mmCIF file of C-alpha atoms in Angstrom:
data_model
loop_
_atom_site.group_PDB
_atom_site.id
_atom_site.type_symbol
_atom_site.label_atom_id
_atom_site.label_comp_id
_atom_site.label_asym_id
_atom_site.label_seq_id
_atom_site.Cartn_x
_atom_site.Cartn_y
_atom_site.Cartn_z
ATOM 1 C CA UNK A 160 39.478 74.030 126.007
ATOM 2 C CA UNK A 161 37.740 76.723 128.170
ATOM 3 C CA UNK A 162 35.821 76.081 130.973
ATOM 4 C CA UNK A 163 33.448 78.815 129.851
ATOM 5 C CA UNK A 164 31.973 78.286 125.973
ATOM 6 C CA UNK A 165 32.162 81.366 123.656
ATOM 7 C CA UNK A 166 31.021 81.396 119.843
ATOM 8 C CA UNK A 167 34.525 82.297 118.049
ATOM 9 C CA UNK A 168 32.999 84.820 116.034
ATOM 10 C CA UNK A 169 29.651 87.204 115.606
ATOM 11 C CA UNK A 170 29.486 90.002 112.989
ATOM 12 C CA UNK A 171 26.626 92.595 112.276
ATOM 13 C CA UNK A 172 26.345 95.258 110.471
ATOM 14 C CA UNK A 173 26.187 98.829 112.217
ATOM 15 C CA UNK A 174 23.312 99.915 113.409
ATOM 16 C CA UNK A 175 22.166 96.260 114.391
ATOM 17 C CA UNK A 176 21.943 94.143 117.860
ATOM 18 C CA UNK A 177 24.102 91.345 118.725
ATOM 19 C CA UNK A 178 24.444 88.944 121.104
ATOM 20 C CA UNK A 179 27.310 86.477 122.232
ATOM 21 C CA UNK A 180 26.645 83.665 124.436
ATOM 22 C CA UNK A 181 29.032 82.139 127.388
ATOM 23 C CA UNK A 182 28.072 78.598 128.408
ATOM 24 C CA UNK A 183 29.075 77.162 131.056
ATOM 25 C CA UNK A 184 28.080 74.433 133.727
ATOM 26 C CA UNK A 185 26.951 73.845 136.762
ATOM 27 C CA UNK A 186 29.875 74.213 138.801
ATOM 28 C CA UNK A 187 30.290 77.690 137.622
ATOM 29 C CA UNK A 188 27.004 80.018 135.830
ATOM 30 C CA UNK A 189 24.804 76.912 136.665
ATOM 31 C CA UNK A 190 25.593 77.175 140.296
ATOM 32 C CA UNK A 191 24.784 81.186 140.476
ATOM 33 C CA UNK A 192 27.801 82.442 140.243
ATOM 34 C CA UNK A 193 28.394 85.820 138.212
ATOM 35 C CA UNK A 194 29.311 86.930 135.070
ATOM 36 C CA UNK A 195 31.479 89.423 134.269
ATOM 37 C CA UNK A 196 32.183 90.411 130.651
ATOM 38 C CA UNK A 197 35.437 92.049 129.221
ATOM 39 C CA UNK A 198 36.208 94.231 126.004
ATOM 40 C CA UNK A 199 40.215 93.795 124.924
ATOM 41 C CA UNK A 200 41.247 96.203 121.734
ATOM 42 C CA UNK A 201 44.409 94.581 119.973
ATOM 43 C CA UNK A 202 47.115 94.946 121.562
ATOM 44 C CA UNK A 203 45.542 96.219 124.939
ATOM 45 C CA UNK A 204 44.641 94.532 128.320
ATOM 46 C CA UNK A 205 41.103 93.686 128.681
ATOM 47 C CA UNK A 206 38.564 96.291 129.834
ATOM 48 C CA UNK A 207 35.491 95.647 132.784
ATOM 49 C CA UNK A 208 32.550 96.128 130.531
ATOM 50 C CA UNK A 209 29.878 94.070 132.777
ATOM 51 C CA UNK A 210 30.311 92.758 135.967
ATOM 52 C CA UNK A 211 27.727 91.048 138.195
ATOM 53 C CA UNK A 212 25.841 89.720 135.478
ATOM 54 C CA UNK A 213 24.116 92.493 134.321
ATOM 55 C CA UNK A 214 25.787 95.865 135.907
ATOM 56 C CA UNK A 215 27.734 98.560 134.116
ATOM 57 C CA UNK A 216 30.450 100.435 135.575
ATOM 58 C CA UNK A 217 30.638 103.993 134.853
ATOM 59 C CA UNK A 218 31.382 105.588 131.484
ATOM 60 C CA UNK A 219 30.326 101.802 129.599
ATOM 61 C CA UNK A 220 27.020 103.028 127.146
ATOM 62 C CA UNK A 221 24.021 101.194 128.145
ATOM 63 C CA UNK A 222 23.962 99.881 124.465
ATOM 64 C CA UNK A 223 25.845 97.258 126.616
ATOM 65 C CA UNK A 224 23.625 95.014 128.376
ATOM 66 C CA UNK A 225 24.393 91.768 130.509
ATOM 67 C CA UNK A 226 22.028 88.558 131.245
ATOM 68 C CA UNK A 227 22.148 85.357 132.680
ATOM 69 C CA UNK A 228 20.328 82.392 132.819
ATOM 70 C CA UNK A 229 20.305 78.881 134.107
ATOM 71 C CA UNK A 230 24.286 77.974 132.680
ATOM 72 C CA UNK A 231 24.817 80.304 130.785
ATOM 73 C CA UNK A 232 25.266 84.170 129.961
ATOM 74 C CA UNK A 233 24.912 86.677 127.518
ATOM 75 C CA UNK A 234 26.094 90.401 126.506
ATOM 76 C CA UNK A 235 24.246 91.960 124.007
ATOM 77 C CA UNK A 236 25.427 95.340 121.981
ATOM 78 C CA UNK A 237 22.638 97.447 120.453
ATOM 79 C CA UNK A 238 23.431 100.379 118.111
ATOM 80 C CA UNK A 239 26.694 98.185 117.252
ATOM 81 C CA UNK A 240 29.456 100.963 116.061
ATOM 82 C CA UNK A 241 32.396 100.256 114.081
ATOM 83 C CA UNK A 242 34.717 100.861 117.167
ATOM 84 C CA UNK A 243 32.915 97.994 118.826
ATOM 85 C CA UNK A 244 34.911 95.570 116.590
ATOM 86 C CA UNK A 245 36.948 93.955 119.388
ATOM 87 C CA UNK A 246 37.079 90.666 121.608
ATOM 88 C CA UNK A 247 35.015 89.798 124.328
ATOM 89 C CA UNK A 248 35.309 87.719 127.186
ATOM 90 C CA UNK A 249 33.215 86.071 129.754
ATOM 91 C CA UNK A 250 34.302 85.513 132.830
ATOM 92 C CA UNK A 251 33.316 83.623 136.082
ATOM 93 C CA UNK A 252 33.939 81.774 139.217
ATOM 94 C CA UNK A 253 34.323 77.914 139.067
ATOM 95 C CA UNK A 254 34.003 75.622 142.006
ATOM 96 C CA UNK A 255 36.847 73.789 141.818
ATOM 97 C CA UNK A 256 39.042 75.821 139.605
ATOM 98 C CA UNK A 257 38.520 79.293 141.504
ATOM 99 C CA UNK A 258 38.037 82.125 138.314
ATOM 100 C CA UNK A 259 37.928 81.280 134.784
ATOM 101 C CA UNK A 260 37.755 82.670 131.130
ATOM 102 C CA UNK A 261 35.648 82.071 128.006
ATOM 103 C CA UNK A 262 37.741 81.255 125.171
ATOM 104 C CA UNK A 263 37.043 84.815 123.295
ATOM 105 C CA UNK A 264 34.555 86.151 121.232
ATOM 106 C CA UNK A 265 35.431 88.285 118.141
ATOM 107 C CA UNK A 266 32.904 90.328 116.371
ATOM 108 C CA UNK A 267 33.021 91.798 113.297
ATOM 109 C CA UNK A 268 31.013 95.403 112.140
ATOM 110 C CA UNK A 269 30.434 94.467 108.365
ATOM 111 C CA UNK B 212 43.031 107.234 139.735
ATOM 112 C CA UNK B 213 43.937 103.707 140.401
ATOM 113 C CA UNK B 214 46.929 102.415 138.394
ATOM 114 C CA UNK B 215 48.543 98.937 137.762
ATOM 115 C CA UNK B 216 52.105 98.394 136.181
ATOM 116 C CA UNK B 217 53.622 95.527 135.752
ATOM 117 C CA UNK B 218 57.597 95.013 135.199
ATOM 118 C CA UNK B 219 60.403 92.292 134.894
ATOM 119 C CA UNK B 220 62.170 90.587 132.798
ATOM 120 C CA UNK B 221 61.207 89.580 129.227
ATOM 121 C CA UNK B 222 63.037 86.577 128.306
ATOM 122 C CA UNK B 223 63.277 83.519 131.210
ATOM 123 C CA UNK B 224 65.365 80.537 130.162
ATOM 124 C CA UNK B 225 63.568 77.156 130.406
ATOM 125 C CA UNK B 226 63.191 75.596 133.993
ATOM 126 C CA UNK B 227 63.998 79.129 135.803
ATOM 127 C CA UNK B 228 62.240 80.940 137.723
ATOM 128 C CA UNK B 229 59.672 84.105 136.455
ATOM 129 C CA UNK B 230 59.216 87.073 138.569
ATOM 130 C CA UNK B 231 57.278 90.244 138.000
ATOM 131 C CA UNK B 232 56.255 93.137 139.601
ATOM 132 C CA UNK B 233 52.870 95.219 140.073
ATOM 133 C CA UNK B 234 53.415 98.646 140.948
ATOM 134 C CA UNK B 235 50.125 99.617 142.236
ATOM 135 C CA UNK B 236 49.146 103.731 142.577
ATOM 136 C CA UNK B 237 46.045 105.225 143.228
ATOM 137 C CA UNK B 238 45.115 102.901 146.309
ATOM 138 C CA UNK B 239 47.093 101.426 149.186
ATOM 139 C CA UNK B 240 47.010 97.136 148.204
ATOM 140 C CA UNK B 241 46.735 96.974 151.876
ATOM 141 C CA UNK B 242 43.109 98.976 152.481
ATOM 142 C CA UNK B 243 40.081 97.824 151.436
ATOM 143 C CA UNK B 244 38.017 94.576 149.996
ATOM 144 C CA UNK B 245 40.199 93.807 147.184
ATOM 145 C CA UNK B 246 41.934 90.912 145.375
ATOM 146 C CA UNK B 247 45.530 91.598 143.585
ATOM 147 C CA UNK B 248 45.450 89.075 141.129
ATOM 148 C CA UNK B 249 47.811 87.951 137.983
ATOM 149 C CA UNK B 250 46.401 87.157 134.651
ATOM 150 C CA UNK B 251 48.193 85.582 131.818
ATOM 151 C CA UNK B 252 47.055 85.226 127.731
ATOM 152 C CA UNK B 253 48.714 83.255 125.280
ATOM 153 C CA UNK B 254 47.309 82.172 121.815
ATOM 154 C CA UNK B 255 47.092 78.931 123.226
ATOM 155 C CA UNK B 256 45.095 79.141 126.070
ATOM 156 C CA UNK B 257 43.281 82.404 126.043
ATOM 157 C CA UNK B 258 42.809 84.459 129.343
ATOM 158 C CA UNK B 259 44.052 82.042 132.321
ATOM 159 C CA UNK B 260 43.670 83.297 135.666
ATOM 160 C CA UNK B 261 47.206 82.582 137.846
ATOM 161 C CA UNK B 262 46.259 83.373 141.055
ATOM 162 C CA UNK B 263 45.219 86.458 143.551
ATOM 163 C CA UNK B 264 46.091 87.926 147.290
ATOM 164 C CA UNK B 265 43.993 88.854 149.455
ATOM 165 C CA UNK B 266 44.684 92.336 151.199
ATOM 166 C CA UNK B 267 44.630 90.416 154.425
ATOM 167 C CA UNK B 268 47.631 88.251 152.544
ATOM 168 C CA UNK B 269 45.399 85.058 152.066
ATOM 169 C CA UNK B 270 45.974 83.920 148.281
ATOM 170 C CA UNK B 271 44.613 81.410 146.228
ATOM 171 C CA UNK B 272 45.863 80.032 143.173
ATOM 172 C CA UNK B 273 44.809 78.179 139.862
ATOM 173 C CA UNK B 274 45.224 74.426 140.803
ATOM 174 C CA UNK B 275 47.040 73.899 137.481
ATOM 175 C CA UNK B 276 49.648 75.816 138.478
ATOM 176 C CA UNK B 277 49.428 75.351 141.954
ATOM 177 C CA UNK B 278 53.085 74.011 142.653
ATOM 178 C CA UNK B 279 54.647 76.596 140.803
ATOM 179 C CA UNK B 280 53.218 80.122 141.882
ATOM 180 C CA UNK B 281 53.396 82.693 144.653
ATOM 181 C CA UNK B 282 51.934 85.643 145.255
ATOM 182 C CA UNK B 283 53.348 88.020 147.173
ATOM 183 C CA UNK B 284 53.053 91.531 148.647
ATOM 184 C CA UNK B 285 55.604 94.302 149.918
ATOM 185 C CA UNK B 286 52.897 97.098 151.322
ATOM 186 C CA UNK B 287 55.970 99.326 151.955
ATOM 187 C CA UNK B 288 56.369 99.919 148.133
ATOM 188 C CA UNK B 289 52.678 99.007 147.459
ATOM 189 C CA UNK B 290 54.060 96.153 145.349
ATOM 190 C CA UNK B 291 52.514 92.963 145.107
ATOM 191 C CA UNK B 292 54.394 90.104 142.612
ATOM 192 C CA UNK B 293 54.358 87.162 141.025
ATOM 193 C CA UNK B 294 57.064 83.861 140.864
ATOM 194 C CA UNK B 295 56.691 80.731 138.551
ATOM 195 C CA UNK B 296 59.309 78.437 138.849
ATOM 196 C CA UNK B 297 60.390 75.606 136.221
ATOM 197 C CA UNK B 298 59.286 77.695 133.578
ATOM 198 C CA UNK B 299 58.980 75.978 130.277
ATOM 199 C CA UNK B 300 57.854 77.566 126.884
ATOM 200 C CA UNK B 301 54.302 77.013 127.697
ATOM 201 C CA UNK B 302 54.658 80.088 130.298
ATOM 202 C CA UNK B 303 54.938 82.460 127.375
ATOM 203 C CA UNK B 304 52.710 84.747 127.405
ATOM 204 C CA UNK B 305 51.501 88.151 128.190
ATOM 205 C CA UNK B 306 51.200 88.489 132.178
ATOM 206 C CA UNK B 307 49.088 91.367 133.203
ATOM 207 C CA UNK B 308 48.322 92.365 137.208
ATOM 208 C CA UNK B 309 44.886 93.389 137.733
ATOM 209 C CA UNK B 310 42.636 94.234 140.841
ATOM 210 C CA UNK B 311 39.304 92.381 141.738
ATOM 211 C CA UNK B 312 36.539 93.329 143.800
ATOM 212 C CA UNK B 313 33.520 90.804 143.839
ATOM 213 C CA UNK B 314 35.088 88.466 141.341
ATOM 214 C CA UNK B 315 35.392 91.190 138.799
ATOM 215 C CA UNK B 316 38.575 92.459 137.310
ATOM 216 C CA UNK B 317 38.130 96.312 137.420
ATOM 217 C CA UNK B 318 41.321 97.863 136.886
ATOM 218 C CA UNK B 319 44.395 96.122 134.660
ATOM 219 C CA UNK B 320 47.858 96.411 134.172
ATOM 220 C CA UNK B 321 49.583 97.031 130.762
ATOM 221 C CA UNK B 322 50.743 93.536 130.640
ATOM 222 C CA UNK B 323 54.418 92.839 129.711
ATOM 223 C CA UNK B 324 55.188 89.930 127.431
ATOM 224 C CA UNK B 325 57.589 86.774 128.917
ATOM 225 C CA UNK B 326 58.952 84.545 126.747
ATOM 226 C CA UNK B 327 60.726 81.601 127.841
ATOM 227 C CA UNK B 328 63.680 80.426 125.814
ATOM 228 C CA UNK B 329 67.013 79.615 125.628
#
């Protein structure tokens, strides 16, 4: 059970917009702490895609977009590709248990 | 070009002790406003974050596994590493050494895959 809740799955087909959500609470999002969002390939580590809620370091498209509100987070992916078919992760710091995960997102480019 | 690589043995027996390795190029571990951190995934409980060191040599760890880590740093070889003790097969995983600056995990290791068995 992850202190950060992520959808297990999102699909769309290419072209579209997506979103995936990361709740969390408010010893964590809730309490203004960032977001940071990974991208991990199979068989990969996990690659910086958004980091301070809504910035992107350099070389990630802007069809990437972070947001946050209240508890919780989201990344959206416009112009979704079929190479975007990956998981995502959430990620945060937690008052009493320092930095934590979502539990994974994986989409799906129908 | 910063780069991370991890290293160390593959298979631990059951209530030894784990140790790996970051090799970090690219950047001294010692300079600047960075955390040296380990990460671990399994397909039991996701991304868990083990624990980090400061480059001032402060560290902080994951309460859950508080007992059982350190994190260490040799500056000479621009190594920082990792020890779990009483492993048991729960600690199999993927570990993967990654460096953090404002809470976000910028630059990552390869990972190497520990499994604990007998």
């Amino acid at each position: 059970q992850s202190v950060l809740t992520q959808p297990p799955s999102v699909s769309g087909a290419p072209g579209q917009r997506v979103t995936i959500s990361c709740t969390g609470g408010s010893s964590n999002i809730g309490a203004g702490y960032d977001v940071q969002w990974y991208r991990q390939l199979p068989g990969t580590a996990p690659k910086l895609l958004i980091y301070g809620n809504t910035n992107r370091p350099s070389g990630v498209p802007d069809r990437f977009s972070g947001s946050k509100s209240d508890t919780s987070a989201s990344l959206a992916i416009t112009g979704l590709q079929a190479d975007d078919e990956a998981d995502y992760y959430c990620q945060s710091y937690d008052r009493s248990l320092s930095w934590v995960f979502g539990g994974g997102t994986t989409l799906t480019v129908l | 070009q910063v780069q991370l690589h991890e290293s160390g043995p593959g298979l631990v027996r059951p209530s030894q002790t784990l140790s790996l390795t970051c090799t970090v190029s690219g950047v001294s571990i010692s300079s600047g406003s960075y955390y040296w951190s380990w990460i671990r995934q399994s397909a039991e409980k996701g991304l868990e974050w083990i624990g980090r060191i400061y480059t001032s040599g402060s560290t902080t760890y994951n309460p859950s596994l508080k007992s059982r880590v350190t994190i260490s740093t040799d500056t000479s070889k621009n190594q920082f590493s990792l020890k779990l003790t009483s492993v048991t097969a729960a600690d199999t995983a993927v570990y993967y050494c990654a460096r953090a600056i404002l809470g976000a995990l910028d630059c990552w290791g390869l990972g190497t895959l520990v499994t604990v068995s007998s």
